[in-house]
């Protein structure tokens, strides 16, 4: 399948620039000792080696900190930095890392504590990111390979075929934060928006980048092994039952609450959105509050959509029930 490309590539990037690009790996931890070593080892094995790991730990009570300190001695305190997290959930933890001016790099990669990165994850992302203009927000994300608690492959995340757009971002997060790598311009968007309440760091990154007219590359080739286990915060959305569960959750009112949070956050920073996307935002906001007879036509005019047929049917049902 062809890779989705939103803008022309640059042709003035040479291989030596790619090798020297600095990447800040932003890891959030909380009682992650069970799988942490395997994840850290996968970071160390990356074919692109110019990286630093910045860990923000949310009050772990298991062996997480001891493992991190062991690897810090192995790598050096300059290569693996550990700080105390805000202890207000994973989204706040990741956002605090992205907003931290003490963390300086050319590119930034969100990193969960329990996955395994494929050896070429950074290199593949940089191949695309370094072809984008420095002044344009650029976000790389990908599909994932699913593995069980023992690391055995057990499927793939959904393969989305519709282009990444703000109209999609308003009602769906395209890819997991554990696959996301972004440039300095995208990071500046986060900093301009500031430390505000959000639903999830990856969804917020997708909304801001697409809303600003930035470039987004959804890679259909997996870049990580996404571990499925009982402590996962977010499910894989890979099976029909997973998707039905998501639709049911949408109809239960969770989706409505999430949209309230996202719309409030976006409306605080209208200057970060293109004029066209500001109109999309207001049309969607109007459709959510419209009367029953006007709701579906207004939602259609806004252009918002999800990536799958089942998701769009759920969106329409939620709109009819005023659960959007």
Coordinates of C-alpha atoms in Angstrom, one line a residue:
X1 CA 0.0 0.0 0.0
X2 CA 1.3 3.5 -0.8
X3 CA 2.4 5.6 2.0
X4 CA 0.2 8.6 2.7
X5 CA 2.1 11.8 1.8
X6 CA 0.7 15.2 2.5
X7 CA 3.4 17.4 1.1
X8 CA 6.4 17.3 -1.3
X9 CA 9.6 15.9 0.1
X10 CA 12.8 17.9 0.5
X11 CA 15.7 16.7 -1.6
X12 CA 18.5 18.6 0.1
X13 CA 19.1 16.2 3.0
X14 CA 22.3 14.2 3.0
X15 CA 23.0 11.0 4.8
X16 CA 25.4 12.6 7.3
X17 CA 22.7 15.0 8.4
X18 CA 20.4 12.1 9.1
X19 CA 23.0 10.3 11.2
X20 CA 23.7 13.4 13.3
X21 CA 20.1 14.3 14.0
X22 CA 19.5 14.5 17.7
X23 CA 16.5 12.6 19.0
X24 CA 15.0 13.0 22.5
X25 CA 13.2 9.8 23.5
X26 CA 10.4 10.9 26.0
X27 CA 9.6 7.9 28.2
X28 CA 6.8 7.8 30.8
X29 CA 7.1 5.2 33.5
X30 CA 4.9 4.0 36.4
X31 CA 5.4 0.6 38.0
X32 CA 6.8 -0.8 34.7
X33 CA 9.6 -3.1 35.9
X34 CA 8.1 -6.2 34.3
X35 CA 8.9 -5.2 30.7
X36 CA 11.2 -2.2 31.1
X37 CA 14.5 -3.9 30.4
X38 CA 13.3 -5.3 27.1
X39 CA 12.1 -1.9 26.0
X40 CA 15.4 -0.1 27.1
X41 CA 17.4 -2.8 25.2
X42 CA 15.4 -2.1 22.1
X43 CA 16.2 1.6 22.4
X44 CA 19.9 0.8 22.7
X45 CA 19.8 -1.4 19.6
X46 CA 18.4 1.4 17.4
X47 CA 20.3 1.7 14.1
X48 CA 20.2 5.5 14.6
X49 CA 22.4 6.1 17.6
X50 CA 22.2 9.8 18.3
X51 CA 19.6 9.8 21.0
X52 CA 19.1 10.6 24.7
X53 CA 16.4 9.0 26.9
X54 CA 14.4 11.3 29.1
X55 CA 12.4 9.3 31.7
X56 CA 9.6 10.9 33.7
X57 CA 8.6 8.5 36.5
X58 CA 5.2 8.8 38.1
X59 CA 6.0 7.5 41.6
X60 CA 6.9 3.9 40.8
X61 CA 6.8 1.6 43.8
X62 CA 8.3 -1.5 42.1
X63 CA 11.8 -2.0 40.7
X64 CA 11.4 0.6 37.9
X65 CA 13.7 3.2 39.4
X66 CA 16.4 0.6 40.2
X67 CA 16.3 -0.7 36.6
X68 CA 16.5 2.9 35.3
X69 CA 19.5 3.7 37.5
X70 CA 21.2 0.5 36.4
X71 CA 20.8 1.5 32.8
X72 CA 21.8 5.0 33.6
X73 CA 25.2 3.8 34.9
X74 CA 25.6 1.7 31.8
X75 CA 24.8 4.5 29.4
X76 CA 25.9 7.6 31.4
X77 CA 23.7 10.2 33.2
X78 CA 24.0 12.4 30.1
X79 CA 22.4 9.7 27.9
X80 CA 19.6 8.6 30.2
X81 CA 18.1 11.2 32.4
X82 CA 15.5 10.5 35.1
X83 CA 13.1 13.0 36.7
X84 CA 10.1 12.8 38.9
X85 CA 6.8 13.0 37.0
X86 CA 3.8 15.1 37.8
X87 CA 1.9 12.0 39.0
X88 CA -1.4 13.1 37.3
X89 CA -1.7 10.3 34.7
X90 CA 0.1 9.2 31.6
X91 CA -1.2 12.1 29.3
X92 CA 0.0 14.8 31.7
X93 CA 3.3 13.0 32.2
X94 CA 4.0 12.8 28.4
X95 CA 2.9 16.4 27.9
X96 CA 5.1 17.6 30.7
X97 CA 8.1 16.0 28.9
X98 CA 7.2 17.6 25.5
X99 CA 6.9 21.0 27.1
X100 CA 10.1 20.9 29.1
X101 CA 12.6 23.4 27.8
X102 CA 15.4 21.6 29.4
X103 CA 15.0 18.8 26.8
X104 CA 16.7 20.0 23.6
X105 CA 16.8 18.0 20.4
X106 CA 16.1 18.1 16.7
X107 CA 13.3 15.5 17.0
X108 CA 11.2 14.0 19.8
X109 CA 9.8 10.5 20.2
X110 CA 7.2 9.4 22.7
X111 CA 8.0 6.1 24.3
X112 CA 5.9 3.7 26.5
X113 CA 7.6 1.5 29.1
X114 CA 6.4 -1.9 27.9
X115 CA 6.8 -2.0 24.1
X116 CA 9.7 -3.1 21.9
X117 CA 11.0 -0.8 19.2
X118 CA 12.0 -2.3 15.9
X119 CA 15.6 -1.7 15.3
X120 CA 15.0 0.8 12.4
X121 CA 12.2 2.7 14.0
X122 CA 14.1 6.0 14.5
X123 CA 15.9 5.7 11.1
X124 CA 12.7 5.2 9.2
X125 CA 11.0 8.1 10.9
X126 CA 14.0 10.4 10.3
X127 CA 14.1 9.4 6.6
X128 CA 10.7 11.0 6.2
X129 CA 11.0 13.8 8.8
X130 CA 14.2 15.2 7.5
X131 CA 12.7 15.7 4.1
X132 CA 10.1 18.1 5.6
X133 CA 10.7 21.9 5.8
X134 CA 12.1 22.8 9.3
X135 CA 9.4 25.5 9.7
X136 CA 6.5 23.1 9.1
X137 CA 5.1 20.9 11.9
X138 CA 5.8 17.3 10.9
X139 CA 4.6 14.1 12.6
X140 CA 5.5 10.5 11.9
X141 CA 3.4 7.7 13.2
X142 CA 2.8 4.0 12.3
X143 CA 0.9 0.8 12.5
X144 CA 1.9 -1.6 15.3
X145 CA 2.5 -5.3 15.5
X146 CA 0.7 -6.8 18.5
X147 CA 2.5 -9.1 20.9
X148 CA 1.3 -10.9 24.0
X149 CA 2.9 -10.6 27.5
X150 CA 5.6 -13.1 26.4
X151 CA 6.4 -11.2 23.3
X152 CA 4.7 -13.6 20.9
X153 CA 3.1 -11.9 17.8
X154 CA -0.7 -12.0 18.0
X155 CA -1.9 -9.7 15.3
X156 CA -1.6 -6.2 13.9
X157 CA -3.3 -2.9 14.7
X158 CA -5.9 -1.7 12.2
X159 CA -4.6 -0.5 8.8
X160 CA -6.1 2.9 8.2
X161 CA -6.4 4.0 4.6
X162 CA -8.0 7.4 4.7
X163 CA -5.6 10.4 4.8
X164 CA -4.8 12.0 8.1
X165 CA -6.7 15.2 8.4
X166 CA -8.0 17.6 11.0
X167 CA -11.6 16.4 10.1
X168 CA -10.5 12.9 11.2
X169 CA -8.5 14.2 14.2
X170 CA -11.5 15.9 15.8
X171 CA -13.2 12.5 16.4
X172 CA -10.4 10.0 16.3
X173 CA -6.7 9.5 17.3
X174 CA -5.0 8.0 14.2
X175 CA -2.1 6.2 15.9
X176 CA -0.6 5.4 19.3
X177 CA 1.7 7.9 20.9
X178 CA 4.2 5.0 21.2
X179 CA 4.8 5.2 17.4
X180 CA 5.0 9.0 17.2
X181 CA 8.1 11.0 16.4
X182 CA 7.9 14.7 15.6
X183 CA 10.1 17.7 14.7
X184 CA 10.9 20.9 16.5
X185 CA 8.1 22.8 14.8
X186 CA 5.5 20.3 16.0
X187 CA 7.0 20.5 19.5
X188 CA 6.7 24.3 19.4
X189 CA 2.9 23.9 18.7
X190 CA 2.6 21.9 21.9
X191 CA 4.6 24.6 23.8
X192 CA 2.4 27.4 22.4
X193 CA -0.7 25.6 23.4
X194 CA 0.7 25.1 26.9
X195 CA 0.0 22.8 29.8
X196 CA -3.8 22.5 29.5
X197 CA -6.2 19.7 30.2
X198 CA -6.2 17.1 27.3
X199 CA -7.6 13.6 26.8
X200 CA -4.4 12.0 25.6
X201 CA -1.0 13.2 24.4
X202 CA -1.1 11.3 21.1
X203 CA -4.6 12.6 20.1
X204 CA -3.6 16.1 21.0
X205 CA -0.5 15.8 18.9
X206 CA -2.6 14.6 15.9
X207 CA -5.1 17.5 16.3
X208 CA -2.5 20.2 16.6
X209 CA -0.3 19.0 13.8
X210 CA -3.2 18.5 11.4
X211 CA -5.1 21.6 12.5
X212 CA -2.1 23.8 11.9
X213 CA -1.7 22.5 8.3
X214 CA 1.3 20.4 9.3
X215 CA 2.5 17.3 7.5
X216 CA 1.6 13.8 8.8
X217 CA 3.0 10.5 7.6
X218 CA 1.1 7.3 8.7
X219 CA 3.4 4.4 8.0
X220 CA 1.5 1.2 7.2
X221 CA 4.6 -0.8 8.2
X222 CA 4.7 -1.4 12.0
X223 CA 7.6 0.3 13.9
X224 CA 7.1 -1.3 17.3
X225 CA 5.8 -4.4 19.0
X226 CA 2.9 -3.2 21.1
X227 CA 2.5 -5.5 24.1
X228 CA -1.0 -6.6 25.1
X229 CA -1.2 -7.3 28.8
X230 CA -3.6 -6.7 31.7
X231 CA -2.0 -3.4 32.7
X232 CA -2.3 -1.7 29.3
X233 CA -3.9 1.7 29.6
X234 CA -5.2 1.7 26.0
X235 CA -6.3 -1.3 24.0
X236 CA -5.2 -2.3 20.6
X237 CA -8.5 -1.7 18.8
X238 CA -7.4 -4.6 16.5
X239 CA -10.4 -7.0 16.6
X240 CA -14.1 -6.6 15.8
X241 CA -14.8 -7.0 19.5
X242 CA -12.4 -4.2 20.3
X243 CA -14.0 -1.9 17.8
X244 CA -17.5 -2.8 19.0
X245 CA -16.3 -1.9 22.5
X246 CA -15.1 1.5 21.3
X247 CA -18.4 2.2 19.6
X248 CA -20.3 1.2 22.8
X249 CA -18.0 3.5 24.8
X250 CA -18.7 6.3 22.3
X251 CA -22.5 5.8 22.9
X252 CA -22.1 5.7 26.7
X253 CA -21.0 9.4 27.0
X254 CA -17.2 9.0 27.3
X255 CA -16.8 10.3 23.7
X256 CA -18.9 13.4 24.5
X257 CA -16.7 14.2 27.5
X258 CA -13.6 13.8 25.5
X259 CA -14.9 16.1 22.8
X260 CA -15.7 18.7 25.4
X261 CA -12.2 18.6 26.7
X262 CA -10.6 18.7 23.2
X263 CA -12.8 21.5 21.9
X264 CA -12.1 23.6 24.9
X265 CA -8.4 23.1 24.5
X266 CA -8.5 23.9 20.7
X267 CA -10.6 27.0 21.2
X268 CA -8.0 28.4 23.6
X269 CA -5.5 28.6 20.7
X270 CA -7.4 29.5 17.5
X271 CA -4.2 31.1 16.1
X272 CA -2.6 27.7 15.9
X273 CA -5.2 26.5 13.4
X274 CA -5.5 27.4 9.7
X275 CA -8.5 29.5 8.8
X276 CA -10.1 26.5 7.0
X277 CA -9.7 24.3 10.1
X278 CA -11.1 27.0 12.4
X279 CA -14.2 26.8 10.3
X280 CA -14.2 23.0 10.6
X281 CA -13.9 23.3 14.3
X282 CA -16.8 25.7 14.6
X283 CA -19.0 23.6 12.3
X284 CA -18.3 20.5 14.4
X285 CA -19.0 22.5 17.6
X286 CA -22.3 23.7 16.1
X287 CA -23.3 20.2 15.0
X288 CA -22.9 18.8 18.5
X289 CA -25.4 21.3 19.9
X290 CA -27.8 21.4 17.0
X291 CA -31.5 20.2 17.2
X292 CA -32.3 16.6 16.3
X293 CA -33.4 17.5 12.7
X294 CA -30.4 19.6 12.0
X295 CA -27.7 17.5 13.8
X296 CA -26.9 15.0 11.1
X297 CA -26.9 17.5 8.2
X298 CA -24.7 19.8 10.3
X299 CA -22.3 17.0 11.2
X300 CA -22.1 16.1 7.5
X301 CA -21.3 19.7 6.6
X302 CA -18.5 19.8 9.1
X303 CA -16.8 16.9 7.3
X304 CA -15.7 15.1 10.4
X305 CA -15.2 11.4 10.0
X306 CA -13.6 8.3 11.5
X307 CA -11.4 5.9 9.6
X308 CA -13.7 2.8 9.3
X309 CA -17.3 2.2 8.3
X310 CA -18.2 0.8 11.8
X311 CA -16.6 3.9 13.4
X312 CA -18.6 6.2 11.2
X313 CA -21.8 4.4 11.9
X314 CA -21.0 4.7 15.6
X315 CA -20.4 8.4 15.1
X316 CA -23.7 8.9 13.4
X317 CA -25.5 7.0 16.2
X318 CA -23.7 9.0 18.8
X319 CA -24.8 12.2 17.1
X320 CA -28.4 11.2 17.0
X321 CA -28.3 10.4 20.7
X322 CA -26.4 13.7 21.4
X323 CA -23.4 11.7 22.7
X324 CA -20.8 13.5 20.4

